[in-house]
CSV table of C-alpha atoms in Angstrom, one decimal:
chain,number,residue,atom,x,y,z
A,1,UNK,CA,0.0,0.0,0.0
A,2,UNK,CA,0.9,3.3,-0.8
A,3,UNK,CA,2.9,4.9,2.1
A,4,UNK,CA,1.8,8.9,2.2
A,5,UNK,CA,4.2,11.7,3.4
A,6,UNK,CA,2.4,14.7,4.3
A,7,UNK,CA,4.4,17.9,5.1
A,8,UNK,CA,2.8,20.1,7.1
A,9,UNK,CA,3.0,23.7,6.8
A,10,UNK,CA,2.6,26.7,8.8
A,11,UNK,CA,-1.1,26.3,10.9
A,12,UNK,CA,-0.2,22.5,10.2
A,13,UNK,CA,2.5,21.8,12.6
A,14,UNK,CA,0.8,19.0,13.9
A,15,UNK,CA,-1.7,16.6,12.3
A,16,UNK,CA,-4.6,16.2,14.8
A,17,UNK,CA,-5.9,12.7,14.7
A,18,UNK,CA,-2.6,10.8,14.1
A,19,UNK,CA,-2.6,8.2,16.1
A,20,UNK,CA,1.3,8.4,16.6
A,21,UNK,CA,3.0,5.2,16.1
A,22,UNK,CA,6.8,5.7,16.0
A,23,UNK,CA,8.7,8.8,16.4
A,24,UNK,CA,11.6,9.0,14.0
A,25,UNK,CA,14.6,10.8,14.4
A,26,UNK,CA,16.7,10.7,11.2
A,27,UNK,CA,19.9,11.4,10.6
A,28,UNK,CA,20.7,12.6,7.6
A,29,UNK,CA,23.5,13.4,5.1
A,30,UNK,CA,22.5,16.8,5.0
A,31,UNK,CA,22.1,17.8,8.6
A,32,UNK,CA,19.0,17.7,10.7
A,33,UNK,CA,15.3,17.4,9.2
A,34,UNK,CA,12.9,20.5,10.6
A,35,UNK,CA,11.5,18.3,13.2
A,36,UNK,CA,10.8,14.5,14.1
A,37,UNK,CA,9.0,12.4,11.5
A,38,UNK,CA,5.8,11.2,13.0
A,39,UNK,CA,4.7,7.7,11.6
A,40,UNK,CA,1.5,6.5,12.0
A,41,UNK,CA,-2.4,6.3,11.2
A,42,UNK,CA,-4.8,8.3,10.0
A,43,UNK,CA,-7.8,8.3,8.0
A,44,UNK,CA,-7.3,4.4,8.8
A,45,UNK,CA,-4.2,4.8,6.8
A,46,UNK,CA,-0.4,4.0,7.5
A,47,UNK,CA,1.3,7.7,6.8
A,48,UNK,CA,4.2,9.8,7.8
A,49,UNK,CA,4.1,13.7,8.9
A,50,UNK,CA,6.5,16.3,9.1
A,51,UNK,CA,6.1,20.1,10.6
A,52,UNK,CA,8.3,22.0,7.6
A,53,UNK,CA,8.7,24.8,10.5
A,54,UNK,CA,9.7,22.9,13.1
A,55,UNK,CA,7.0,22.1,16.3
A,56,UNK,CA,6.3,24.8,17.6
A,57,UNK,CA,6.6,26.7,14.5
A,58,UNK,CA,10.2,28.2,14.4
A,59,UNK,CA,11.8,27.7,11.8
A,60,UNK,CA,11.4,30.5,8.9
A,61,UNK,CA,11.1,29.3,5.1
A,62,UNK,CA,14.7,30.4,3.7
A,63,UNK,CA,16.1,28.6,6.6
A,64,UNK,CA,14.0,25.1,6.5
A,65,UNK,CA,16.6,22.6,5.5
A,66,UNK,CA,14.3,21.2,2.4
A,67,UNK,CA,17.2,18.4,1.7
A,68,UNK,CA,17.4,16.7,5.3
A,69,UNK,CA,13.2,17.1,5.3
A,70,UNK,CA,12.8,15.2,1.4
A,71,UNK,CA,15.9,12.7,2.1
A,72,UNK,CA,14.2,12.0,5.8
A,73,UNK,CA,10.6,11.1,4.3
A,74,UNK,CA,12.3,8.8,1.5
A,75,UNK,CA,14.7,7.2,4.2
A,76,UNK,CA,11.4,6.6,6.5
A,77,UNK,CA,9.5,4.9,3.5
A,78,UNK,CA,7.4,8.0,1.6
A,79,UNK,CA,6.1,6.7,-1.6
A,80,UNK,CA,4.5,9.8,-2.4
A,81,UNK,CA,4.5,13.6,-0.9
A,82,UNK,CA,1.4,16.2,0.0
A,83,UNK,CA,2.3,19.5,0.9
A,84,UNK,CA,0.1,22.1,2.7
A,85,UNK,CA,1.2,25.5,2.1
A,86,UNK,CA,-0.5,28.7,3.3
A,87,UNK,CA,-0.3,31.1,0.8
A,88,UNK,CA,-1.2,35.1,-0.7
A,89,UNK,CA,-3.8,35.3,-3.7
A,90,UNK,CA,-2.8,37.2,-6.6
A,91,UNK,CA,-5.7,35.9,-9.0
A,92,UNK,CA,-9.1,37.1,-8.9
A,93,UNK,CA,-10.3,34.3,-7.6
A,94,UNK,CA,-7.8,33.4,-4.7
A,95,UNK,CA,-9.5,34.8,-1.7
A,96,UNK,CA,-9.0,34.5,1.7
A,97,UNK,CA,-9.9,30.5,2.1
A,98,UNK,CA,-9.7,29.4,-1.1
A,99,UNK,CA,-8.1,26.4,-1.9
A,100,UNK,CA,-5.5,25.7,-5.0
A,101,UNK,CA,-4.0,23.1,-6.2
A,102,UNK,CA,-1.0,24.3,-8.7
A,103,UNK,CA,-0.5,22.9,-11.5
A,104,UNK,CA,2.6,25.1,-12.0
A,105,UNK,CA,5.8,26.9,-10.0
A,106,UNK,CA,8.0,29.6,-10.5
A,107,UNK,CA,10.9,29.9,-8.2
A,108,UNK,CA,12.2,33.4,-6.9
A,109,UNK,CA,13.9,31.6,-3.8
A,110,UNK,CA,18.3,33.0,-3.8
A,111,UNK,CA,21.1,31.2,-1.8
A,112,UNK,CA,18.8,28.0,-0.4
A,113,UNK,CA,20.3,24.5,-0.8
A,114,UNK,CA,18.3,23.9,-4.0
A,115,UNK,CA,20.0,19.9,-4.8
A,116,UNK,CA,21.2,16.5,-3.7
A,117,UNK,CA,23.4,16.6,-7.2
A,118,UNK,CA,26.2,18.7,-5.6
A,119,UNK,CA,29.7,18.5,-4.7
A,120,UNK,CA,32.3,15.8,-5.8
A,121,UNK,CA,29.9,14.6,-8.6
A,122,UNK,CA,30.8,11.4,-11.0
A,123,UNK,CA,28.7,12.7,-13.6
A,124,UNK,CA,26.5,16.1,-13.8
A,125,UNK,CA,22.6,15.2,-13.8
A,126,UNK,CA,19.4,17.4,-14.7
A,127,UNK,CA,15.8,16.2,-14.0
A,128,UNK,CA,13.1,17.2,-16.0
A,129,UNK,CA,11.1,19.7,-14.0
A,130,UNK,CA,8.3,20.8,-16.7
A,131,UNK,CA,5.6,19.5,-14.8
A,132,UNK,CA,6.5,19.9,-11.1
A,133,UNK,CA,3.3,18.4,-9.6
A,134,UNK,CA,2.3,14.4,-10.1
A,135,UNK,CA,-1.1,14.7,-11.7
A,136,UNK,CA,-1.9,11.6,-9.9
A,137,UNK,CA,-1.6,13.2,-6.3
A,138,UNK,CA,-3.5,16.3,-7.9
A,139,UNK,CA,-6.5,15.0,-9.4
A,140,UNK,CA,-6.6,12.9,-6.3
A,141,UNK,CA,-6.8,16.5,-3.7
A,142,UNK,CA,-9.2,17.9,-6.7
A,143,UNK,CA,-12.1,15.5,-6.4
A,144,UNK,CA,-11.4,15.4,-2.6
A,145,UNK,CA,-12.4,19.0,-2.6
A,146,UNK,CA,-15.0,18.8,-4.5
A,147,UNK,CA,-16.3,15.7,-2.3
A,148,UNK,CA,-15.7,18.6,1.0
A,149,UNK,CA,-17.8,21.2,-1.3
A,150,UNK,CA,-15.5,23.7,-0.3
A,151,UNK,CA,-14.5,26.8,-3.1
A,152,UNK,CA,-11.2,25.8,-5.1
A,153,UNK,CA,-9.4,25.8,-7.7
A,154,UNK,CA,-7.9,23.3,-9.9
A,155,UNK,CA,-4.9,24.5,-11.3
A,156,UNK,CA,-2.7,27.5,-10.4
A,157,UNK,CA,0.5,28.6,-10.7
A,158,UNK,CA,2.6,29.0,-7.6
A,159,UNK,CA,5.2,31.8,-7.2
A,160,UNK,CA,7.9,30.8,-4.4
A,161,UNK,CA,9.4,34.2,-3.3
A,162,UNK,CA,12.1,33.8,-0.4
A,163,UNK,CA,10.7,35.5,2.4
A,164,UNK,CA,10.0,35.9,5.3
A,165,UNK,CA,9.1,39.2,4.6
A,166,UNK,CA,5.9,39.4,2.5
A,167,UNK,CA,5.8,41.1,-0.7
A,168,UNK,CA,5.7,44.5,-2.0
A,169,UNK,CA,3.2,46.1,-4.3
A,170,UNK,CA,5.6,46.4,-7.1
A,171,UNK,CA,6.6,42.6,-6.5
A,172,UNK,CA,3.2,41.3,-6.8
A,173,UNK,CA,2.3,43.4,-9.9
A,174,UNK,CA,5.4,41.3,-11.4
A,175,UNK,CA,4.5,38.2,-10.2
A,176,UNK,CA,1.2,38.8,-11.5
A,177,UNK,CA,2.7,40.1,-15.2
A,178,UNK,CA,4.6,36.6,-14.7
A,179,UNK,CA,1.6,34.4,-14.8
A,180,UNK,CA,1.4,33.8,-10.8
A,181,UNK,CA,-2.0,33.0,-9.0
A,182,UNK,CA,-0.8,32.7,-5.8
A,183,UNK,CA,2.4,33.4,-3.9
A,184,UNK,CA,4.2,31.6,-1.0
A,185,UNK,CA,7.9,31.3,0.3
A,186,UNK,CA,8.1,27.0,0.6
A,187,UNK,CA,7.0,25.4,-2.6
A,188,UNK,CA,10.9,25.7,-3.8
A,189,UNK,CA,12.9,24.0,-3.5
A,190,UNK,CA,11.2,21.6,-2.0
A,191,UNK,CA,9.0,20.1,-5.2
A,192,UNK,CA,12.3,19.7,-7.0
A,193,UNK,CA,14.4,18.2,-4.2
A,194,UNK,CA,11.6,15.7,-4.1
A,195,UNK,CA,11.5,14.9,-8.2
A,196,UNK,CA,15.4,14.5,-8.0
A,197,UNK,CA,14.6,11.4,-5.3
A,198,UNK,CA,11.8,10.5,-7.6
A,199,UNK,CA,8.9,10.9,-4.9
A,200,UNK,CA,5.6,12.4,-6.3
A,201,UNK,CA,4.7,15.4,-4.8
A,202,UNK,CA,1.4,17.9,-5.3
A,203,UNK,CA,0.6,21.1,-3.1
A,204,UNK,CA,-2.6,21.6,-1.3
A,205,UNK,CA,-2.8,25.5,-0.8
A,206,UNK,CA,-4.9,27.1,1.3
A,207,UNK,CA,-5.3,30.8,1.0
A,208,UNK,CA,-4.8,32.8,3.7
A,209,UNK,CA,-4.9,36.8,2.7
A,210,UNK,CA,-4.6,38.6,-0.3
A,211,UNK,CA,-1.4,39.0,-1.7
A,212,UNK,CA,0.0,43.1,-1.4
A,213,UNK,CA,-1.7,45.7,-3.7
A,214,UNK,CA,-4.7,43.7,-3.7
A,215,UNK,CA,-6.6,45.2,-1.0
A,216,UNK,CA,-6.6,48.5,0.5
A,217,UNK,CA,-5.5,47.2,3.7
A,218,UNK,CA,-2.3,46.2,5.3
A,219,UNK,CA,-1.8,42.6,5.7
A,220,UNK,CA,-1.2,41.6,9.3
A,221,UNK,CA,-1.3,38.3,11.4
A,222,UNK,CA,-4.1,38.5,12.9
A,223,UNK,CA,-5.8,38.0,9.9
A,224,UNK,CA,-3.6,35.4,8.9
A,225,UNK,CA,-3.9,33.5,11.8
A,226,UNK,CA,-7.9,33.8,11.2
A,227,UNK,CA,-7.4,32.5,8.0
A,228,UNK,CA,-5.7,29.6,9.4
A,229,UNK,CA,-7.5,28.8,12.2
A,230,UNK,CA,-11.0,28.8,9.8
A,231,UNK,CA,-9.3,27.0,6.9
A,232,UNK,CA,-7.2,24.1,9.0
A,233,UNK,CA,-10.1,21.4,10.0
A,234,UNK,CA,-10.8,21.9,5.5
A,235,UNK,CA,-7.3,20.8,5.2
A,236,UNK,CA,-7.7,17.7,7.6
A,237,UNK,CA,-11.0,16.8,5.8
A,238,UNK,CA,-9.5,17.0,2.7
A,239,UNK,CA,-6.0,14.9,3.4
A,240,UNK,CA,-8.4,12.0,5.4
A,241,UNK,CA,-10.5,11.9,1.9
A,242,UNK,CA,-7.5,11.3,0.4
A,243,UNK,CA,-6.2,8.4,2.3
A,244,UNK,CA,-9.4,7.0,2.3
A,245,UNK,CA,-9.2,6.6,-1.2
């Protein structure tokens, strides 16, 4: 049976309702993963979870070590990846608790440890990264969405900016020029650490304020936190339709 790895992001740093079999600790070539991989059942289902922030949420996104977190979940037994992102909306659509699930990336990320293929190399290698999200996974959080009747979107493109500061006006009114539909700081380089170990991966985003420029009010985290709070039983609904198959 398919062994699920879901990565929890920030307002998922723990995944209420695991029933907590094992608590790994894995060492790993590349340091220390965010936090402890938690193995063990939900939705009636064998899984693994990881906080990408650390528990309690510490850990900001251009310091997550995204190569000791992928090369964990593999090493514990992943056979596939979901990752939970809270993100900005850019499109029209992509209000505060919307759901997306990209189809697409674009990486703005600088100075992050972006590959396992560095270092004293035998050979260079390059993965093909045209489609960063396994359709699989995706159609698979699409029709559990639908089944949870809550508003989303099918397809999306995902700009990964590097944080933790959120975004200017002028930045957003590129991103948007760029083709971007919503905006967060931890999609990169995590998808492509994970197609380089040959794990399929897929995002389930959860919108949690409107990206800069696209209201008339400031963004705080208060309102983030709403967000969060309102939108984080959706996300658990929609992961235990998932594993249920």
């Amino acid at each position: 049976m398919t062994v699920y790895a879901i990565i929890g992001g920030t307002g998922l740093t723990k995944l209420e309702g695991l029933t907590i079999s094992a608590v790994l600790n894995i060492e790993t070539p590349y340091g220390a993963p965010s936090a402890p991989i938690l193995r063990g059942n939900y939705a009636d289902r064998e899984v693994l979870f990881l906080a990408r922030h650390g528990h309690p949420h510490r850990i900001p996104p251009h310091q997550v070590n995204y190569r000791a977190n992928i090369w964990a979940l593999k090493h514990a037994g992943a056979d596939v990846i979901i990752a939970v992102n809270a993100v900005g909306g850019i499109h029209a659509a992509m209000g505060t608790g919307h759901f997306c699930v990209p189809h697409q990336i674009i990486d703005y990320t600088h100075g992050r440890e972006h590959t396992f293929f560095a270092g004293e190399l035998e050979h260079v290698t390059h993965i093909d990264f045209s489609y960063p999200y396994n359709d699989i996974l995706r159609d698979e959080l699409v029709e559990a969405l639908a089944a949870e009747g809550v508003a989303y979107s099918s397809h999306g493109v995902y700009a990964c900016t590097q944080g933790p500061r959120l975004e200017t006006v002028a930045e957003v009114a590129r991103l948007e020029r760029d083709g971007a539909d919503i905006i967060g700081m931890t999609g990169m380089p995590e998808a492509a650490l994970a197609r380089e170990l040959e794990l399929p991966y897929a995002c389930l985003a959860l919108v949690v304020n409107p990206a800069a420029g696209k209201t008339h009010a400031i963004i705080t985290m208060a309102e983030i936190e709403r967000a969060l709070d309102n939108g984080m039983d959706k996300v658990r609904a929609t992961l235990a339709r998932v594993l249920a198959g």
